[in-house]
mmCIF file of C-alpha atoms in Angstrom:
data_model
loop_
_atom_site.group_PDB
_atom_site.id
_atom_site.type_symbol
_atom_site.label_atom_id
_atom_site.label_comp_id
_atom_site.label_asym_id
_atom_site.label_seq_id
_atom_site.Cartn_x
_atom_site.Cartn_y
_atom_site.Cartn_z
ATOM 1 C CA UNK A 1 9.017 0.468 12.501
ATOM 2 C CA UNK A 2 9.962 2.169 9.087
ATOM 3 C CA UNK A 3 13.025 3.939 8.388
ATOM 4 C CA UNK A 4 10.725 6.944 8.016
ATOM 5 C CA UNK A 5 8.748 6.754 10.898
ATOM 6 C CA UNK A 6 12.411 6.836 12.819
ATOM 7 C CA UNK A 7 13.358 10.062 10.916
ATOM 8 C CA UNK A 8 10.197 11.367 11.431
ATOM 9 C CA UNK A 9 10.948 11.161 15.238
ATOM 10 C CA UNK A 10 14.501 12.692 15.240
ATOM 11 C CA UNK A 11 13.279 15.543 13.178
ATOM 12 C CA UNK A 12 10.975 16.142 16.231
ATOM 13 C CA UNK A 13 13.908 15.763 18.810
ATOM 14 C CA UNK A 14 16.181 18.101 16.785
ATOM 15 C CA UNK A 15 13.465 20.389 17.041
ATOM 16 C CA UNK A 16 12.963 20.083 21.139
ATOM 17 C CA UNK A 17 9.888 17.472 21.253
ATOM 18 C CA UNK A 18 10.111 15.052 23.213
ATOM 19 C CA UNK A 19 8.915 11.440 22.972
ATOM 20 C CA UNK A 20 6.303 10.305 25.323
ATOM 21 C CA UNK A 21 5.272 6.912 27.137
ATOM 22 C CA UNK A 22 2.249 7.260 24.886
ATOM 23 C CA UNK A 23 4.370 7.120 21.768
ATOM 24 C CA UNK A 24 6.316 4.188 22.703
ATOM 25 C CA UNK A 25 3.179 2.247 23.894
ATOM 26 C CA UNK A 26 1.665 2.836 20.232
ATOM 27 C CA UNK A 27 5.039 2.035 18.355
ATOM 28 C CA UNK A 28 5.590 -0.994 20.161
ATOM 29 C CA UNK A 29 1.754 -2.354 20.524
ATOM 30 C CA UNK A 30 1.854 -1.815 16.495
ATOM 31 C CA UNK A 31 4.671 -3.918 15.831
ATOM 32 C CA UNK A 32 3.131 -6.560 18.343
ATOM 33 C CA UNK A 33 0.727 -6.372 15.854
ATOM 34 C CA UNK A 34 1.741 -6.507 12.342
ATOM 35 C CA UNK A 35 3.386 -9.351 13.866
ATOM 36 C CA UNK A 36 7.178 -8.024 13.885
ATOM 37 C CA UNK A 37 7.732 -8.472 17.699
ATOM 38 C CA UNK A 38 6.916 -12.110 18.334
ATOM 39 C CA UNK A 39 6.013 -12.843 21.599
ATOM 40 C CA UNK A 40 8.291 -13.611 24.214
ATOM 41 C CA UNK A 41 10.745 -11.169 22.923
ATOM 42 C CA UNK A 42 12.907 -9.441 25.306
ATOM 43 C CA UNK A 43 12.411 -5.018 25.743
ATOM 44 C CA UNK A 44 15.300 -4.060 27.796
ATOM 45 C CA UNK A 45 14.786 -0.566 29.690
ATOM 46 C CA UNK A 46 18.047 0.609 28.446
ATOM 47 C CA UNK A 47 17.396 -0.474 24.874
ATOM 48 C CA UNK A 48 14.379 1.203 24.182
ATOM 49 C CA UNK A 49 15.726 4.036 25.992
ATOM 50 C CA UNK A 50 18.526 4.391 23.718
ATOM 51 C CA UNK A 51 16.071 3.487 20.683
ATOM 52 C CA UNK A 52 13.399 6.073 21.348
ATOM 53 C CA UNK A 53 16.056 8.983 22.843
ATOM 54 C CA UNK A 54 14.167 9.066 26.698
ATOM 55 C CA UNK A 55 15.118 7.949 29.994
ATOM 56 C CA UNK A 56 14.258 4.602 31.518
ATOM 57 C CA UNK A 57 12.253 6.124 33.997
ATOM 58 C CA UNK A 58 9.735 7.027 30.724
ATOM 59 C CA UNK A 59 10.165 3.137 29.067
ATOM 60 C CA UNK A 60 8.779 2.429 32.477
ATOM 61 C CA UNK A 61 6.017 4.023 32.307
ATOM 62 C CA UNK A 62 5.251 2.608 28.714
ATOM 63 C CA UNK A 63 5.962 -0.808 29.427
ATOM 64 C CA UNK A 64 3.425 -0.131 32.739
ATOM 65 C CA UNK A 65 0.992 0.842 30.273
ATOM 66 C CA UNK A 66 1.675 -1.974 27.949
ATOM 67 C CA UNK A 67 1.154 -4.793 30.557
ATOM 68 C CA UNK A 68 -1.745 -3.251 31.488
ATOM 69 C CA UNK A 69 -3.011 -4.004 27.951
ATOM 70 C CA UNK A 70 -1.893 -7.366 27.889
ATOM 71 C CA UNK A 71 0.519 -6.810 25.454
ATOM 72 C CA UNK A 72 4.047 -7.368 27.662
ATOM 73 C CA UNK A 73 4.481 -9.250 30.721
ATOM 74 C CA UNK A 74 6.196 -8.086 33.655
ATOM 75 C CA UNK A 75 8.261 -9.919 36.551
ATOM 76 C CA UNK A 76 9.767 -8.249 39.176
ATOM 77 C CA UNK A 77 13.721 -7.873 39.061
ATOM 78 C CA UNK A 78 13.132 -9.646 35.420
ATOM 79 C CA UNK A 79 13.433 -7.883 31.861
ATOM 80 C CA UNK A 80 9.539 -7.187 30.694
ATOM 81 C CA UNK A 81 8.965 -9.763 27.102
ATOM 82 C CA UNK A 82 5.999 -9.475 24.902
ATOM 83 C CA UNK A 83 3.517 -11.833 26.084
ATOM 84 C CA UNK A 84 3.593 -15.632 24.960
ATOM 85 C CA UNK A 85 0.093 -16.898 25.992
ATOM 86 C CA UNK A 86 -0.375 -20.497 26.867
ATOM 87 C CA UNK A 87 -2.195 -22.614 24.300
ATOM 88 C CA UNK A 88 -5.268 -22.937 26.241
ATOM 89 C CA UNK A 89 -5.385 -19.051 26.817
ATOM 90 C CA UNK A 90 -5.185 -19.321 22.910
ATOM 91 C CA UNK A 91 -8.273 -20.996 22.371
ATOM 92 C CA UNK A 92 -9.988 -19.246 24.656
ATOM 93 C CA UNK A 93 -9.063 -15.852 23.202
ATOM 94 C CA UNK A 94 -10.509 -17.391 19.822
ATOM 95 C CA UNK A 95 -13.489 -18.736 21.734
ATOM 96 C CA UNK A 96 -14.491 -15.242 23.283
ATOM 97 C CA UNK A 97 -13.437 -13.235 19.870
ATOM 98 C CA UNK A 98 -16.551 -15.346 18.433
ATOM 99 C CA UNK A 99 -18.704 -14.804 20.408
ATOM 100 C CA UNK A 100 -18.511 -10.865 20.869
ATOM 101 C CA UNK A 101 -17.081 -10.267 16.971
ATOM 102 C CA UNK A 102 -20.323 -12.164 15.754
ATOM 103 C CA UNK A 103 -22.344 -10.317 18.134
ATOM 104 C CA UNK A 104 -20.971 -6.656 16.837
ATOM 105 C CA UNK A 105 -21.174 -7.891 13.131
ATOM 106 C CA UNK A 106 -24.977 -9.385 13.504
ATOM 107 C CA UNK A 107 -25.373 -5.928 15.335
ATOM 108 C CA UNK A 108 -24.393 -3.685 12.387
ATOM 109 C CA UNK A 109 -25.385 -5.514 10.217
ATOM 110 C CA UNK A 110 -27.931 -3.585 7.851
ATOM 111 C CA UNK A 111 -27.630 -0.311 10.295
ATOM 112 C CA UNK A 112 -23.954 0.912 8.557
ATOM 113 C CA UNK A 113 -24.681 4.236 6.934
ATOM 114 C CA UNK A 114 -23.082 5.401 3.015
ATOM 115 C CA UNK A 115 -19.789 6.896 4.352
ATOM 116 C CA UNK A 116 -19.189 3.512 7.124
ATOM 117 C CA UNK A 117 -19.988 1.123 4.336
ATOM 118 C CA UNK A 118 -17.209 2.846 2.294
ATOM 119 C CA UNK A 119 -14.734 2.921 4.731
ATOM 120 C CA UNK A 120 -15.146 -0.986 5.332
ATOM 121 C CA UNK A 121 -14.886 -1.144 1.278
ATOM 122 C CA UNK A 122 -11.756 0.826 1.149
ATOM 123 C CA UNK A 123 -10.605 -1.054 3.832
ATOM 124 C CA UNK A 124 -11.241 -4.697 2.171
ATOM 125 C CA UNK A 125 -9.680 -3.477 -1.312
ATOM 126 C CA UNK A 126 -6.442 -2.492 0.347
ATOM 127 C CA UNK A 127 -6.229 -5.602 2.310
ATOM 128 C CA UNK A 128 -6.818 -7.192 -1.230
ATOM 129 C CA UNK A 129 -4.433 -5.070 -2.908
ATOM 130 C CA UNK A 130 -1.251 -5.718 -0.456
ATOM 131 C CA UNK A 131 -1.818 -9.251 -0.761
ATOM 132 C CA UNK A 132 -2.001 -9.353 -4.453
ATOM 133 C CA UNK A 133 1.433 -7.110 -4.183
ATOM 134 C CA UNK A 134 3.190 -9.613 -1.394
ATOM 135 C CA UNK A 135 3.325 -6.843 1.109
ATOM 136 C CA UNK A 136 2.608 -8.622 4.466
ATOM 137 C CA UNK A 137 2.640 -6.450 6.712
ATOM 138 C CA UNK A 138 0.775 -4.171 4.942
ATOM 139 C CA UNK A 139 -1.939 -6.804 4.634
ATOM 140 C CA UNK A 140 -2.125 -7.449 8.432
ATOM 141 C CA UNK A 141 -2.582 -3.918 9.039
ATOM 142 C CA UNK A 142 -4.706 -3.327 6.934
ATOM 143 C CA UNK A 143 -7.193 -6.497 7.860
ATOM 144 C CA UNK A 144 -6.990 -5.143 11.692
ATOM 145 C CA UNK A 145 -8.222 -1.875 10.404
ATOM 146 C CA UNK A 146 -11.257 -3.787 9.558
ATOM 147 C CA UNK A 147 -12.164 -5.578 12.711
ATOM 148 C CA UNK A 148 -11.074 -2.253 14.551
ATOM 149 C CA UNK A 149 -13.421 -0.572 12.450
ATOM 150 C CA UNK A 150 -16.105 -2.891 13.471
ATOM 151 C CA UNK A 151 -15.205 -2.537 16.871
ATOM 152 C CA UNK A 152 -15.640 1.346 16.731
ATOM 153 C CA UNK A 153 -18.996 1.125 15.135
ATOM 154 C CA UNK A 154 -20.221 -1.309 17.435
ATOM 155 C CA UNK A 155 -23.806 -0.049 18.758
ATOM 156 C CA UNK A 156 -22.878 -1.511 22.094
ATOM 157 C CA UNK A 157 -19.747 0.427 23.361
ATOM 158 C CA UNK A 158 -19.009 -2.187 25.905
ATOM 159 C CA UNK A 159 -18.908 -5.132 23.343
ATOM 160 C CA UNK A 160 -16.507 -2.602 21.293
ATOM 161 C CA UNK A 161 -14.237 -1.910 23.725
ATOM 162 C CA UNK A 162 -14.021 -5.930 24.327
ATOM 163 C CA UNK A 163 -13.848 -6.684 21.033
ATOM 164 C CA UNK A 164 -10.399 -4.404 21.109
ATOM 165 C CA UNK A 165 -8.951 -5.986 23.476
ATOM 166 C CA UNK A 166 -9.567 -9.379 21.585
ATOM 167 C CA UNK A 167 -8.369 -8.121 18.678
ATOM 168 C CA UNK A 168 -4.601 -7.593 20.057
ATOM 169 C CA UNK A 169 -5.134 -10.502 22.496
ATOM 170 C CA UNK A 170 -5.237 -12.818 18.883
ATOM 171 C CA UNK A 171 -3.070 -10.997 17.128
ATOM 172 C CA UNK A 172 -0.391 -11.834 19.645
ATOM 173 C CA UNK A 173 -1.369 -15.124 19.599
ATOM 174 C CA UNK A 174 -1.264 -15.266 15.503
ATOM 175 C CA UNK A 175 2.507 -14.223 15.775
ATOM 176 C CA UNK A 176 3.162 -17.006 18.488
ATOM 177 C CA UNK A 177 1.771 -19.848 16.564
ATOM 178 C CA UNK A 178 1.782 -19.330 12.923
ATOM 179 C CA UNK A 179 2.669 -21.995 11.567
ATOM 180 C CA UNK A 180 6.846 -22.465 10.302
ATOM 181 C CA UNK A 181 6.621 -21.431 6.553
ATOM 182 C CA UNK A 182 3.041 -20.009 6.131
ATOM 183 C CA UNK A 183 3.794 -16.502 4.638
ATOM 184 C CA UNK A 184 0.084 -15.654 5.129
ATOM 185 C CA UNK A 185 -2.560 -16.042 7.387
ATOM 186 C CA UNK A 186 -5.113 -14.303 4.397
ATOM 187 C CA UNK A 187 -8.041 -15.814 4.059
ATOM 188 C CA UNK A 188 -9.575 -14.919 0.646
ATOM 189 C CA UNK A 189 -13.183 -13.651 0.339
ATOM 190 C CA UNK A 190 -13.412 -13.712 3.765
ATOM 191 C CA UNK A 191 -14.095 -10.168 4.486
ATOM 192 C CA UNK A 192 -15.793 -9.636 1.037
ATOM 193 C CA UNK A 193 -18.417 -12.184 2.281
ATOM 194 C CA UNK A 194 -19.007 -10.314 5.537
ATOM 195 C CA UNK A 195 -19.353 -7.012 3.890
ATOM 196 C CA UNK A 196 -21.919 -8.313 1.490
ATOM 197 C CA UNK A 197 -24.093 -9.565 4.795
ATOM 198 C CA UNK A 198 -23.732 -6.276 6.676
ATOM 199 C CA UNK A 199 -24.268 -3.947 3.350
ATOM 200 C CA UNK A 200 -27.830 -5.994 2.900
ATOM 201 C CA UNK A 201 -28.666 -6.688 6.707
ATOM 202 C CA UNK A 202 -28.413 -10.209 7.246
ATOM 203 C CA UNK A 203 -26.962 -10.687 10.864
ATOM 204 C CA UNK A 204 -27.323 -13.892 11.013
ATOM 205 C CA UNK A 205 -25.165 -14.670 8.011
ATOM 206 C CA UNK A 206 -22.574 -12.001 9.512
ATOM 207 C CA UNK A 207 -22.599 -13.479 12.490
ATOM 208 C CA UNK A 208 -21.873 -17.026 10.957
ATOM 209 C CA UNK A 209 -19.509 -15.251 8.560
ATOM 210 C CA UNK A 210 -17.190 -13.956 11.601
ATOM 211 C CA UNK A 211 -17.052 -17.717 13.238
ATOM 212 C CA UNK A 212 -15.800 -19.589 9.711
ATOM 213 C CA UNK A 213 -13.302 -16.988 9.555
ATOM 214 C CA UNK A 214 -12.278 -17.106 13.082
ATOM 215 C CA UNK A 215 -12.046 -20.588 12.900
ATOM 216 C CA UNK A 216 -10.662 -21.222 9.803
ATOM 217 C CA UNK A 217 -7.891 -18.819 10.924
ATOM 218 C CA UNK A 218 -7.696 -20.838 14.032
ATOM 219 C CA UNK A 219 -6.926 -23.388 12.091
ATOM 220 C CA UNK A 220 -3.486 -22.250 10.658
ATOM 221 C CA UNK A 221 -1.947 -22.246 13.977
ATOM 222 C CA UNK A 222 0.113 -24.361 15.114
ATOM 223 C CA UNK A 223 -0.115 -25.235 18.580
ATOM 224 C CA UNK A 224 3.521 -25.193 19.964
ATOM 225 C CA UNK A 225 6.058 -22.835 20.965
ATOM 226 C CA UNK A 226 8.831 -21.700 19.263
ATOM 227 C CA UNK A 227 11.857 -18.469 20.512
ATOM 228 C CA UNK A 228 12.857 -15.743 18.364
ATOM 229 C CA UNK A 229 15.605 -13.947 18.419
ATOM 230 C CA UNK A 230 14.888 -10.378 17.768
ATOM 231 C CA UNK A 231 16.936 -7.321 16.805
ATOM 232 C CA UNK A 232 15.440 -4.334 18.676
ATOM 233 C CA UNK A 233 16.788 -1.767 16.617
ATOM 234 C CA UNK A 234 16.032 -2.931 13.016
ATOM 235 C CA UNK A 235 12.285 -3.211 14.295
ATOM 236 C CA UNK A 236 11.491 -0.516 16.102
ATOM 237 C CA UNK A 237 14.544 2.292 15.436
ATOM 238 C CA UNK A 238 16.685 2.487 12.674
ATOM 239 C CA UNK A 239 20.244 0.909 12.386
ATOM 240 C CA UNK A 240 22.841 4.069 12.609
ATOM 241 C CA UNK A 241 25.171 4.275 9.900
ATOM 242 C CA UNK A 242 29.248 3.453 11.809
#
């Protein structure tokens, strides 16, 4: 998490808020990610007590929260670790994202109104623009903004609400397999494409357009585990000055 986004939350403790489970769930399910808690990494009760100023009894409740999204695991007696999913839970993840992300896009496509058609442009430009200025994480954010924005505008709210859930599922994934060097997983004119197809109504073409990118992103991984080791504090706090 940014330096500001840490000094945004002490300003709010100095001034008798308090953080909740909810907070921690969305500060730590964001950095899963953008990609900057790799999974398998370790989230100590005590250390994200001491990062986020609450008691452990609260990081409990978060990390509850956060297995029950499939975004940590949790063993008894055993310190909870963002999830590492097996290589054939990988492909399957991909394999169901295809199916339901081609269904949404072949569903909207040609039924997005003015204003949602915008949104997905504004949306594709910044995605463009963070690449073009070698911000990376800004990129990945900004490319799940799109999918999630399909997902929201998804005529069949069960389908959305699945397609969510896929969307974090591969993200995770993403960060656990990227391949050793590959500073990118962008695929140019990818999203352009699909927007074209769902601005003019052809759901076929969206539908295809969703499994070449799926696969072709796929495709970058590679297939084999690797460990991290991970600094806590410089992710999701901010160092304090000694």
């Amino acid at each position: 998490m940014s330096n500001a986004w840490h000094e945004e939350v002490l300003a709010e403790v100095r001034a008798g808020g308090r953080i909740s489970d909810q907070q921690i769930v969305d500060k730590v399910r964001k950095a899963v990610l953008t990609q900057r808690l790799p999974p398998g990494t370790r989230l100590p009760e005590v250390a994200l007590g001491e990062i986020f100023g609450v008691s452990r009894s609260v990081v409990r409740k978060a990390l509850t929260r956060l297995a029950a999204d499939h975004v940590v695991s949790q063993q008894p007696n055993q310190v909870a670790r963002v999830r590492a999913p097996s290589i054939e839970e990988t492909r399957e993840t991909f394999a169901a994202r295809r199916l339901v992300e081609g269904e949404v896009a072949a569903l909207l496509a040609g039924r997005l109104e003015a204003s949602q058609l915008a949104l997905l442009e504004a949306q594709v430009q910044q995605e463009i623009d963070a690449h073009a200025g070698h911000d990376e994480p800004a990129r990945i954010e900004h490319s799940l903004a799109i999918h999630h924005t399909l997902a929201e505008l998804s005529p069949n709210r069960v389908l959305g609400a699945m397609l969510t859930d896929l969307i974090l599922r591969t993200s995770i994934v993403i960060a656990l397999y990227k391949r050793a060097g590959l500073a990118s997983c962008y695929l140019e004119g990818d999203h352009v494409r699909l927007l074209r197809h769902l601005r003019v109504g052809e759901p076929e073409a969206a539908r295809r357009c969703i499994d070449d990118h799926l696969l072709a992103l796929e495709n970058l991984l590679d297939l084999s585990t690797r460990d991290a080791s991970i600094d806590l504090m410089a992710i999701l706090g901010q160092q304090r000055a000694g």
